[in-house]
mmCIF file of C-alpha atoms in Angstrom:
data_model
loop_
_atom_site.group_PDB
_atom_site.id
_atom_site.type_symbol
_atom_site.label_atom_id
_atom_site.label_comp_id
_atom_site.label_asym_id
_atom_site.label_seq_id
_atom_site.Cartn_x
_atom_site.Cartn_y
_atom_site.Cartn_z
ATOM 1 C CA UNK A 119 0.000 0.000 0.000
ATOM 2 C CA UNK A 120 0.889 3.781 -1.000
ATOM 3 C CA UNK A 121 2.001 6.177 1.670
ATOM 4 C CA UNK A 122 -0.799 8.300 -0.089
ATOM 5 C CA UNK A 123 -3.319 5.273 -0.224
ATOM 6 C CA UNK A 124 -3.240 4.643 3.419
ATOM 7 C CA UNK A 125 -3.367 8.752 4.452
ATOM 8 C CA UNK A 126 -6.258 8.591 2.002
ATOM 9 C CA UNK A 127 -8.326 5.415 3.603
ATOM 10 C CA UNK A 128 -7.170 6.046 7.191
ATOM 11 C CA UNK A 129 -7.456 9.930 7.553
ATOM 12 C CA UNK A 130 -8.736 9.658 11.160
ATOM 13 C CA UNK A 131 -5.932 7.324 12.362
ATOM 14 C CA UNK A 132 -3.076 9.345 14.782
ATOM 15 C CA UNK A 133 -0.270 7.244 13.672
ATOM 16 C CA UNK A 134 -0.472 5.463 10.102
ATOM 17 C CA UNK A 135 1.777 2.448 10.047
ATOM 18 C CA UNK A 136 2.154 0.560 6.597
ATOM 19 C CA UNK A 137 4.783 -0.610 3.859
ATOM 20 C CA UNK A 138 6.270 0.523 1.242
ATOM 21 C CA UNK A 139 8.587 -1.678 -0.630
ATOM 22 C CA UNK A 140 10.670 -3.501 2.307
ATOM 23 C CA UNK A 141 10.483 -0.352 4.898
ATOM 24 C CA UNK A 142 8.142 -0.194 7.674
ATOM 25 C CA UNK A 143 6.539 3.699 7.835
ATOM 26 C CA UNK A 144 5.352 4.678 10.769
ATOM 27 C CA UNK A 145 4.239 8.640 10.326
ATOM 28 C CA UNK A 146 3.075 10.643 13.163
ATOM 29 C CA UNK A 147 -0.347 11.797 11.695
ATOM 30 C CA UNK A 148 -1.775 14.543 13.868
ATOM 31 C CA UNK A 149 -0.539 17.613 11.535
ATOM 32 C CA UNK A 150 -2.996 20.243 13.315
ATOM 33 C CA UNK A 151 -0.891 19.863 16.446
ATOM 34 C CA UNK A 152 2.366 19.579 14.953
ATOM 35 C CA UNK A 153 2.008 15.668 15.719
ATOM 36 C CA UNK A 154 1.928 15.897 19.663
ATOM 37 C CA UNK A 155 2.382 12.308 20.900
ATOM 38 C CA UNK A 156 -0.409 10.644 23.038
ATOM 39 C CA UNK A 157 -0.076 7.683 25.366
ATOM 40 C CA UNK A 158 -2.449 5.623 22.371
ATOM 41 C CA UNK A 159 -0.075 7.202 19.825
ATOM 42 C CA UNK A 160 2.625 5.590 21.703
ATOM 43 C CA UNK A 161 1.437 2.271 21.765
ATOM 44 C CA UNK A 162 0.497 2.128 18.102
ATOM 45 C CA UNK A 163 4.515 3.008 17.541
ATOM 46 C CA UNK A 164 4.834 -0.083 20.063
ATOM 47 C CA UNK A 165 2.610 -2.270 18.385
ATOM 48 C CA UNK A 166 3.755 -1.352 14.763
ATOM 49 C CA UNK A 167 7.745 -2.127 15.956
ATOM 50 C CA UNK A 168 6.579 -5.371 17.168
ATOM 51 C CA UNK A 169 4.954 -6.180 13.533
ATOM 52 C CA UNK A 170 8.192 -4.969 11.995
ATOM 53 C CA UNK A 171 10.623 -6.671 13.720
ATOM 54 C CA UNK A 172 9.417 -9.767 12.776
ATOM 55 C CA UNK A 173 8.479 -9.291 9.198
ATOM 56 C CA UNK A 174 11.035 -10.900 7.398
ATOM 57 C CA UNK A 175 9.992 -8.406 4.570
ATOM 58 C CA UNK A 176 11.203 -5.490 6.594
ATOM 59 C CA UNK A 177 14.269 -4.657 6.185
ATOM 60 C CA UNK A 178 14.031 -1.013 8.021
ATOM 61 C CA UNK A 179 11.961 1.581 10.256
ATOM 62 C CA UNK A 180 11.319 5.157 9.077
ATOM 63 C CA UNK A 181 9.857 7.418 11.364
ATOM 64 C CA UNK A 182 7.947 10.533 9.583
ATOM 65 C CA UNK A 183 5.766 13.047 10.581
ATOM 66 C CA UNK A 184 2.159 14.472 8.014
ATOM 67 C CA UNK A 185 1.881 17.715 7.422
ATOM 68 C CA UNK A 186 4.650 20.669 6.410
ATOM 69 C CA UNK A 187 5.594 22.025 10.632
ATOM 70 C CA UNK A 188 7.456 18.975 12.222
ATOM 71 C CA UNK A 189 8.231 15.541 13.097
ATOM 72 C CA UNK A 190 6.524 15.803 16.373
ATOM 73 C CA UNK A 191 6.097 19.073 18.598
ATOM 74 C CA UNK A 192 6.502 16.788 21.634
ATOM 75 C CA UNK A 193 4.122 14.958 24.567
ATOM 76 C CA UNK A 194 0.168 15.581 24.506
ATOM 77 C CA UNK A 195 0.928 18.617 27.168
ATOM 78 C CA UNK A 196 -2.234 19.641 27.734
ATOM 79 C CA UNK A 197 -3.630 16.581 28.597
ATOM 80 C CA UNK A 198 -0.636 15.733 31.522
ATOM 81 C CA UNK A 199 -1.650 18.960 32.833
ATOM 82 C CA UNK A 200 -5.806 18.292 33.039
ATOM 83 C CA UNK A 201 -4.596 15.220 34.997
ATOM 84 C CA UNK A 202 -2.405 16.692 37.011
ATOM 85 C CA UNK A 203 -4.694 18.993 38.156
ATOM 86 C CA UNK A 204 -7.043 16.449 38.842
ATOM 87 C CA UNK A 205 -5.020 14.088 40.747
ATOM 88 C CA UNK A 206 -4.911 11.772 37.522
ATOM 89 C CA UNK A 207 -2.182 9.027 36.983
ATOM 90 C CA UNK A 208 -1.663 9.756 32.986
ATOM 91 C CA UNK A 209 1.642 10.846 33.794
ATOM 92 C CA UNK A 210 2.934 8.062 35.177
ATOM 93 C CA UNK A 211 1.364 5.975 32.679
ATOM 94 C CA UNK A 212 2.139 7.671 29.642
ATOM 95 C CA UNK A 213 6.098 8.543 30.752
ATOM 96 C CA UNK A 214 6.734 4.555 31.375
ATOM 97 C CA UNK A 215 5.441 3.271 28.303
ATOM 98 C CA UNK A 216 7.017 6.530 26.400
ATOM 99 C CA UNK A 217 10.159 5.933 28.122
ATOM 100 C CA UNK A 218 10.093 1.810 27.346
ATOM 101 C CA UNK A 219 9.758 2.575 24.047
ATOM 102 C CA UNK A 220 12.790 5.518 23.583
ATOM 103 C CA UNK A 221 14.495 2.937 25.503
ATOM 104 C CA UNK A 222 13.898 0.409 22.823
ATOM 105 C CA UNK A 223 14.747 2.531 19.749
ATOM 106 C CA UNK A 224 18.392 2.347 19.749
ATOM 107 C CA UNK A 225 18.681 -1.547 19.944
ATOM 108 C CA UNK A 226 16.257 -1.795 17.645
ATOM 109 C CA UNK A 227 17.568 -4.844 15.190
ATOM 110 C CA UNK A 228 16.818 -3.624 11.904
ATOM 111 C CA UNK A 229 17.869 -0.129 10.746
ATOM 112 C CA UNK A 230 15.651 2.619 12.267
ATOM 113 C CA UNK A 231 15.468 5.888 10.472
ATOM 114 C CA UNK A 232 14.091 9.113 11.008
ATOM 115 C CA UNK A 233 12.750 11.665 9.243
ATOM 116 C CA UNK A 234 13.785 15.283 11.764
ATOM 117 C CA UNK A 235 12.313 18.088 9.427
ATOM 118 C CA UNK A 236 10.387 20.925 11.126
ATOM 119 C CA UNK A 237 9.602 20.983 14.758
ATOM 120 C CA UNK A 238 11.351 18.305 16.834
ATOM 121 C CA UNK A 239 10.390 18.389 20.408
ATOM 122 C CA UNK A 240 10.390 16.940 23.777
ATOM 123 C CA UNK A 241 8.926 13.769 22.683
ATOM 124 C CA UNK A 242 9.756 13.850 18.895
ATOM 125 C CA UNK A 243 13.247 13.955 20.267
ATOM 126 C CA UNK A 244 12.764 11.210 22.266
ATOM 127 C CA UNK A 245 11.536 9.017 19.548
ATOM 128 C CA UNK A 246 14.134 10.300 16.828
ATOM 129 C CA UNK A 247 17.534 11.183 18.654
ATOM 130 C CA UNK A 248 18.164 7.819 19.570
ATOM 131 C CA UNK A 249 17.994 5.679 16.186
ATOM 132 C CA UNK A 250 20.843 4.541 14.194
ATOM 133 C CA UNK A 251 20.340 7.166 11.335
ATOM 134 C CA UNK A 252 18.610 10.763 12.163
ATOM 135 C CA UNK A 253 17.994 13.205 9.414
ATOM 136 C CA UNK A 254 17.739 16.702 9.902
ATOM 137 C CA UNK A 255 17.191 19.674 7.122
ATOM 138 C CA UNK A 256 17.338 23.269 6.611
ATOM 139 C CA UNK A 257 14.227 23.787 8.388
ATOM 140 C CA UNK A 258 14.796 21.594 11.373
ATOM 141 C CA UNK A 259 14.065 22.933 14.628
ATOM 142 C CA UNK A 260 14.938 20.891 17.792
ATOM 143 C CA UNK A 261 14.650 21.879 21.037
ATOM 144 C CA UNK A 262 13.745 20.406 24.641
ATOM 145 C CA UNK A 263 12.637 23.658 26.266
ATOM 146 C CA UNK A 264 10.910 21.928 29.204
ATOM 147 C CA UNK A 265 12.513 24.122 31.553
ATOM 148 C CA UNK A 266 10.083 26.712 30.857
ATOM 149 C CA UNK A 267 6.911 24.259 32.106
ATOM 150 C CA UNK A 268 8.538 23.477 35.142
ATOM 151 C CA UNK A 269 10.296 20.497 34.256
ATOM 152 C CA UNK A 270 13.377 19.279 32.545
ATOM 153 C CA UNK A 271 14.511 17.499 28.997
ATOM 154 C CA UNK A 272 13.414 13.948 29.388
ATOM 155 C CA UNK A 273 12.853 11.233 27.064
ATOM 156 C CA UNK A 274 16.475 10.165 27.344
ATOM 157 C CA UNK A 275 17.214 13.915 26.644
ATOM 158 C CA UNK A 276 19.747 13.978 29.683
ATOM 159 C CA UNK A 277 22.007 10.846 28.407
ATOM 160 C CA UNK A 278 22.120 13.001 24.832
ATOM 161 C CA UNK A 279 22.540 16.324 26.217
ATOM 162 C CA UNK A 280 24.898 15.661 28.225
ATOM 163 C CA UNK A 281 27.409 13.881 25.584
ATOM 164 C CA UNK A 282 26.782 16.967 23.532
ATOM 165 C CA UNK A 283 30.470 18.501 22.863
ATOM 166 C CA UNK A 284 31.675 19.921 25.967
ATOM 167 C CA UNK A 285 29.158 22.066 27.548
ATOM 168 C CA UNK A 286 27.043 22.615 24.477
ATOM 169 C CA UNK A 287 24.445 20.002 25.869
ATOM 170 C CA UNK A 288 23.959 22.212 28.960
ATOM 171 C CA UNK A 289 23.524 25.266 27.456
ATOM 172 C CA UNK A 290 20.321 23.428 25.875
ATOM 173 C CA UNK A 291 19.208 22.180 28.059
ATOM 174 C CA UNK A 292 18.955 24.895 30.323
ATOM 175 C CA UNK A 293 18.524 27.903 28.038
ATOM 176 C CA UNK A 294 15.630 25.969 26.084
ATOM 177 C CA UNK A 295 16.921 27.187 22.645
ATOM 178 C CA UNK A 296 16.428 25.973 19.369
ATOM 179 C CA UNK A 297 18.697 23.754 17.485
ATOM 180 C CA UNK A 298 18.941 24.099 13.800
ATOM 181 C CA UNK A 299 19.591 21.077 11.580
ATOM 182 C CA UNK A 300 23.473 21.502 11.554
ATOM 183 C CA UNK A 301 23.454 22.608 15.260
ATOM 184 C CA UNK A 302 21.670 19.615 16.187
ATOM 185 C CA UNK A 303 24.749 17.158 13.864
ATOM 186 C CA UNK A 304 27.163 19.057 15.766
ATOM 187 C CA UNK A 305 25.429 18.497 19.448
ATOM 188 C CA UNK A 306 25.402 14.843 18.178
ATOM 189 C CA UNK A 307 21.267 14.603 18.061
ATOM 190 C CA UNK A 308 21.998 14.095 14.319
ATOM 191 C CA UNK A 309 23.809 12.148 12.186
ATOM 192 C CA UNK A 310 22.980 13.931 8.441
ATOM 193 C CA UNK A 311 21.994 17.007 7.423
ATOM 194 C CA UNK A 312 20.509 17.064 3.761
ATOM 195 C CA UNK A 313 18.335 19.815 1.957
ATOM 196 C CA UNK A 314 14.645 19.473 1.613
ATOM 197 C CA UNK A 315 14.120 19.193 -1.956
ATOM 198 C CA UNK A 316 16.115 16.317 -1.562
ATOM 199 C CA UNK A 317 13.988 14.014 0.805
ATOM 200 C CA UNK A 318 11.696 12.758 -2.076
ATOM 201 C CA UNK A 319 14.983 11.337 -4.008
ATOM 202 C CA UNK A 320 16.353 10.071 -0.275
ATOM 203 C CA UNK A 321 12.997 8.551 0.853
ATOM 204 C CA UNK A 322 12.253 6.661 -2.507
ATOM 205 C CA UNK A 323 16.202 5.292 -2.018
ATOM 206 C CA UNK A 324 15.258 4.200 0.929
ATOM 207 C CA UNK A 325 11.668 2.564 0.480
ATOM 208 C CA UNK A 326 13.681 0.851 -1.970
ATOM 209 C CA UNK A 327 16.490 -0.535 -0.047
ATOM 210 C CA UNK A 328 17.618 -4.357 -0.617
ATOM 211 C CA UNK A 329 15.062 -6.619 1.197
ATOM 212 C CA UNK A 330 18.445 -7.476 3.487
ATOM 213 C CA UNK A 331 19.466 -4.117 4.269
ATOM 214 C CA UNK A 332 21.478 -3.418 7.117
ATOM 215 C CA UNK A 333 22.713 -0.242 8.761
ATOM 216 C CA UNK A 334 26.130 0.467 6.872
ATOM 217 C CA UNK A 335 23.306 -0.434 3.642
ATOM 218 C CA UNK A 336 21.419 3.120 4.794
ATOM 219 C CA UNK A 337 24.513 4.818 6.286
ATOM 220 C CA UNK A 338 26.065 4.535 2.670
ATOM 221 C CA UNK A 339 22.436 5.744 0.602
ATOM 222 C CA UNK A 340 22.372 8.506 3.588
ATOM 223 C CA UNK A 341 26.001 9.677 2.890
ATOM 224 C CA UNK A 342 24.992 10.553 -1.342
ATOM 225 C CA UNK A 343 22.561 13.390 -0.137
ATOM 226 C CA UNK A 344 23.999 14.519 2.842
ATOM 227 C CA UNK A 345 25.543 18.469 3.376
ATOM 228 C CA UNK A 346 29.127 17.993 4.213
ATOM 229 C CA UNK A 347 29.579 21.648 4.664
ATOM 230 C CA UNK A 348 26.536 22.402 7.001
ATOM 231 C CA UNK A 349 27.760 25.144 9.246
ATOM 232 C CA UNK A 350 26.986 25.015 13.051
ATOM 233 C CA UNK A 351 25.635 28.565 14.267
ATOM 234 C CA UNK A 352 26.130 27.310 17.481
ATOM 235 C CA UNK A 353 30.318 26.900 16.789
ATOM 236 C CA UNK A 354 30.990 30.018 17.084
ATOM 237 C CA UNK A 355 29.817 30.125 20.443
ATOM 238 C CA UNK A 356 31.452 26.970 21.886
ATOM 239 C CA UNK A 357 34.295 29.021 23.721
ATOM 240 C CA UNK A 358 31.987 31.236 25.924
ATOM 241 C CA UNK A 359 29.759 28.391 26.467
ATOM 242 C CA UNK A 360 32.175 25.737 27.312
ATOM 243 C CA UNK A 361 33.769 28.152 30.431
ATOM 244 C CA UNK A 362 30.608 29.503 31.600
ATOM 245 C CA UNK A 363 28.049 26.665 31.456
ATOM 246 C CA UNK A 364 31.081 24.724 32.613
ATOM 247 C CA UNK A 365 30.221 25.107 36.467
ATOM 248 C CA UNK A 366 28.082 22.931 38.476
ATOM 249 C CA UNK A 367 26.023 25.224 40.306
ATOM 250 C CA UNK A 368 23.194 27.032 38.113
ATOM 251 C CA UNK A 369 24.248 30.323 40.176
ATOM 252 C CA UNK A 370 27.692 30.140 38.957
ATOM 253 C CA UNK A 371 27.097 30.125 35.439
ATOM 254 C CA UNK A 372 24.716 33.027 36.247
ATOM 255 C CA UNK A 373 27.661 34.723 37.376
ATOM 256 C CA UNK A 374 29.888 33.678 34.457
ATOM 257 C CA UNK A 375 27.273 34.784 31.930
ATOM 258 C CA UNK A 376 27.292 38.322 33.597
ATOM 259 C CA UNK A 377 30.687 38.393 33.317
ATOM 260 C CA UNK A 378 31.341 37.823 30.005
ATOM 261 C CA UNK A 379 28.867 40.667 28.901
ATOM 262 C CA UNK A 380 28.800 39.798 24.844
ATOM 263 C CA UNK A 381 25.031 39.805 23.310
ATOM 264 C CA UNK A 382 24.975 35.930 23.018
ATOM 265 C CA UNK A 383 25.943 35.653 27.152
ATOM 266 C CA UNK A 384 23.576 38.511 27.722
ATOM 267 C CA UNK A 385 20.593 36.587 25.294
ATOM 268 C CA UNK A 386 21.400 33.228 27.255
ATOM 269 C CA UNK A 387 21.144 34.943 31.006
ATOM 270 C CA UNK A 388 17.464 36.480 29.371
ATOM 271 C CA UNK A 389 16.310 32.714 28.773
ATOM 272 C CA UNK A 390 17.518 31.632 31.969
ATOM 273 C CA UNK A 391 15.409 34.133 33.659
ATOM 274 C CA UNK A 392 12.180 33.374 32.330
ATOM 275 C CA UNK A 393 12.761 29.614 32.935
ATOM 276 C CA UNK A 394 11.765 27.856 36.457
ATOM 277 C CA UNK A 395 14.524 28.123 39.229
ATOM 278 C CA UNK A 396 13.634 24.733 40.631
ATOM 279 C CA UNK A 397 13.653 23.243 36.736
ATOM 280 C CA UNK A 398 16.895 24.826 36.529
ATOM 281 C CA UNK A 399 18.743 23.533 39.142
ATOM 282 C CA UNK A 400 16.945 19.850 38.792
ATOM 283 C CA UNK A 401 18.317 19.953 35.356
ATOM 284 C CA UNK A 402 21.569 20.744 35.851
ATOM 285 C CA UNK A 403 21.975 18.168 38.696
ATOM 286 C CA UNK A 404 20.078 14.859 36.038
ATOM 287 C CA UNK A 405 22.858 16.524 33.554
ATOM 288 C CA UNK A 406 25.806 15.897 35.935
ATOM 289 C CA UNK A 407 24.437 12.560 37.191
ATOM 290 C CA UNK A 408 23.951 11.731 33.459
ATOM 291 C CA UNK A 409 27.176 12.078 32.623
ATOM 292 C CA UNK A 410 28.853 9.379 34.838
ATOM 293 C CA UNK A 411 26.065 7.413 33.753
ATOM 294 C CA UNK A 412 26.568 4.036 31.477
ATOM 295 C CA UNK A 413 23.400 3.808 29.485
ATOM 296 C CA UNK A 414 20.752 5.277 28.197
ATOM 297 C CA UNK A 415 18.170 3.254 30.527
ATOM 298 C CA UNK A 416 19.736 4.191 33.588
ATOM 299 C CA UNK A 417 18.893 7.790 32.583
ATOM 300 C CA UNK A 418 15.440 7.081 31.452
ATOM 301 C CA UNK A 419 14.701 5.590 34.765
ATOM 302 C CA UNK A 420 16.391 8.513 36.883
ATOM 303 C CA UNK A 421 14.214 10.481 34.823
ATOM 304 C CA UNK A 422 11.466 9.015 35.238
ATOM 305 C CA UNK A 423 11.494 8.813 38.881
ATOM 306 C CA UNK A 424 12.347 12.633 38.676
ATOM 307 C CA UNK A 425 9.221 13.300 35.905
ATOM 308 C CA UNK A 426 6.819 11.842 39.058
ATOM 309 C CA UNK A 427 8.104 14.558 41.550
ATOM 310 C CA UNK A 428 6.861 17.293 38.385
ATOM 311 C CA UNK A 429 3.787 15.831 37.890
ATOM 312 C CA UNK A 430 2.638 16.558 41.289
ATOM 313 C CA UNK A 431 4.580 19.796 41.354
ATOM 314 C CA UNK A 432 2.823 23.562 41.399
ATOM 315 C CA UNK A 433 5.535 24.320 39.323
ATOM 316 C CA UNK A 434 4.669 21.836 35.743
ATOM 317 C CA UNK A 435 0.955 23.178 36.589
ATOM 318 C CA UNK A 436 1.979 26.783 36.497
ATOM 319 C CA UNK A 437 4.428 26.265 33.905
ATOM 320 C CA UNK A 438 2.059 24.590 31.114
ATOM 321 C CA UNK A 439 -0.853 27.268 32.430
ATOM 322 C CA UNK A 440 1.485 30.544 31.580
ATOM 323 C CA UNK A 441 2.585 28.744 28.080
ATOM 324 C CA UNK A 442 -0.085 26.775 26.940
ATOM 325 C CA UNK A 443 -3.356 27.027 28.916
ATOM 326 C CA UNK A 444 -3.663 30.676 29.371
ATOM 327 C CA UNK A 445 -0.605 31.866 27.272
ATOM 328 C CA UNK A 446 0.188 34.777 29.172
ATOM 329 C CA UNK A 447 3.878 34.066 28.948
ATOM 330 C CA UNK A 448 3.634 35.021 32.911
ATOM 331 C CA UNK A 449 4.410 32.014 35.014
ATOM 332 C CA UNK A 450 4.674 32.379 38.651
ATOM 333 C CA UNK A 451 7.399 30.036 39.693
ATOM 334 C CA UNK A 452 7.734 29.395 43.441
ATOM 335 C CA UNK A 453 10.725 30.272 44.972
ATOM 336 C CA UNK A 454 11.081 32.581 41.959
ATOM 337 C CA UNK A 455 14.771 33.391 42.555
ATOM 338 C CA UNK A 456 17.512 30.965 41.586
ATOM 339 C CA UNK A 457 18.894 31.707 44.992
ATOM 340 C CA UNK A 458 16.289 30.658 46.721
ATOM 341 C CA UNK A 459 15.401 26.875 45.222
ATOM 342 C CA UNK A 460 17.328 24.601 48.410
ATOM 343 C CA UNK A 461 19.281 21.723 48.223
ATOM 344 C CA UNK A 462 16.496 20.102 49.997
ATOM 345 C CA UNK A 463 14.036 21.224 47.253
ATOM 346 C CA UNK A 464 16.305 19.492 44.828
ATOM 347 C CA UNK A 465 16.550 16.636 46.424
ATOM 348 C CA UNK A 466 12.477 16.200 46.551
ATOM 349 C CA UNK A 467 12.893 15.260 42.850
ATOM 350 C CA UNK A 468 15.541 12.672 43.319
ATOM 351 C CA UNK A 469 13.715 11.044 46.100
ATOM 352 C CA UNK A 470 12.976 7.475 45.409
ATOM 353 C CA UNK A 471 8.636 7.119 44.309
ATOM 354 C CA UNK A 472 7.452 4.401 46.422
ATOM 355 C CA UNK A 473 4.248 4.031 44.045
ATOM 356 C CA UNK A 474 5.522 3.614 40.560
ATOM 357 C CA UNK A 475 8.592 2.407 39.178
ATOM 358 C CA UNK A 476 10.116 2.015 35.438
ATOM 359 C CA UNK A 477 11.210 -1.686 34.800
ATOM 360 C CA UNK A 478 12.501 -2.420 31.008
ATOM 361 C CA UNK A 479 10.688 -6.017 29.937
ATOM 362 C CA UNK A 480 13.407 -8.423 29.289
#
């Protein structure tokens, strides 16, 4: 069946899973919201992977996204934050099988490949950044800016981050910003960066891979359209950020920022200030602990046991009411100085949950 046959019979469906030649397509099929991901989205990806892996006429996995914004502008946000409010369990729910499943991308046994044009968010990070072969364009724009709701990059988004090239991961992470296509190669959340007018040509390579494809197979049709000369904005920056987001404390690259004075320092300290102090400070600290960490699962479950101390929070309430409920771009955050969030505050989210726990299936 036709990519275009099955949008055509299917229109309703969230995620439209079918084949084309010997790849498995999984597109992300909610274009009106930028293809947020939904706990039933996630377990049609589930589902679909288990179909695929044991198809002996797949040979690979692309990952795609309908519609002309993005991949995926992250995790159904609006609904974690009706439950929260209510006392609900969906996060806990939806974060465990989410996490299960980013956990299960990178040892995925046939090749996995995604598509990363547009918006790439938060979730769409989560279930691109970690496959063998991740595309990005000219109009890719990644970011995990969940430091602004109150909360922190998740998804695996700590291992990645904080592998990034020296401290390039926690200026990310912490400022929220946007990652173009060749920034995001150069942080390592990419692996190709290729034009747009070129995906038809790559796709229809791909769809049309040997039945026995394997990963050096796509690595070598990936390398023919790929940009070798994609300039990082980002590069130029890498000095300042490396000695001020350097330090371990969130006040003391604060401090480091002021110093330094340029327009890029002074544009970074501006993003830090209209981001959560708590957030902050629990970022910065799953960062550090990330990077002494051996795999990507041992991250997924610190952050998941982390994500449960948000969802109960005031501060992921207030966070996703200022941005996305009321948009008033005005949240409250509580303490609201960076000073002012406690050690003991911090260590609230690192508290082991006695209720839920994430266990990978064998």
């Amino acid at each position: 069946m036709s990519a275009h046959a099955a949008m055509t019979e299917t229109p309703e469906k969230d995620v439209i899973i079918c084949r084309e030649g010997a790849a498995g397509i999984i597109r992300l099929n909610r274009p009106k919201t930028i293809n947020a991901l939904t706990l039933e989205m996630t377990r049609e990806i589930v589902t679909a992977l288990d179909a695929f892996e044991t198809d002996p006429g797949v040979s690979l996995v692309l990952l795609e996204g309908a519609g002309e914004r993005g991949l995926c502008a992250g995790g159904d946000i609006r609904g974690l934050y009706e439950s929260a409010k209510a006392g609900g369990d969906l996060g806990p729910v939806f974060w465990r099988e989410e996490y299960i499943l980013n956990a299960r991308i990178p040892d995925f046994p046939k090749p996995y490949v995604a598509y990363m044009d547009g918006l790439v968010m938060g979730g769409g990070v989560g279930l691109s950044a970690h496959s063998a072969h991740r595309i990005v364009t000219e109009k890719t724009k990644m970011a995990m800016p969940e430091v602004g709701l109150g909360f922190f990059p998740d998804v695996g988004g700590t291992w990645l981050l904080s592998r990034a090239p020296g401290e390039i991961g926690t200026y990310f992470a912490l400022t929220g910003q946007t990652m173009s296509g060749a920034d995001a190669v150069y942080a390592g959340a990419a692996d190709v960066l290729i034009a747009t007018n070129e995906w038809p040509a790559l796709r229809d390579a791909l769809t049309n891979a040997p039945l026995q494809a394997k990963d050096n197979d796509v690595r070598v049709i990936l390398a023919r359209f790929g940009i070798q000369d994609g300039q990082a904005p980002i590069a130029k920056h890498r000095d300042l950020i490396d000695r001020a987001f350097a330090h371990d404390t969130v006040e003391e690259i604060v401090t480091a920022l002021k110093g330094d004075g340029s327009d890029f320092a002074l544009a970074a300290l501006k993003a830090l200030s209209e981001k959560s102090p708590t957030a902050l400070k629990v970022t910065l600290e799953l960062l550090r602990r990330a990077r002494n960490s051996k795999s990507l699962k041992e991250c997924l479950i610190r952050e998941y046991n982390s994500a449960l101390a948000v969802f109960t929070s005031a501060e992921f309430v207030e966070g996703v009411r200022a941005a996305i409920i009321d948009k008033d771009r005005n949240p409250k955050w509580s303490p609201s100085r960076i000073e002012d969030v406690t050690p003991e505050i911090v260590g609230k989210y690192f508290a082991p949950n006695r209720k839920y726990k994430l266990v990978f299936p064998d």
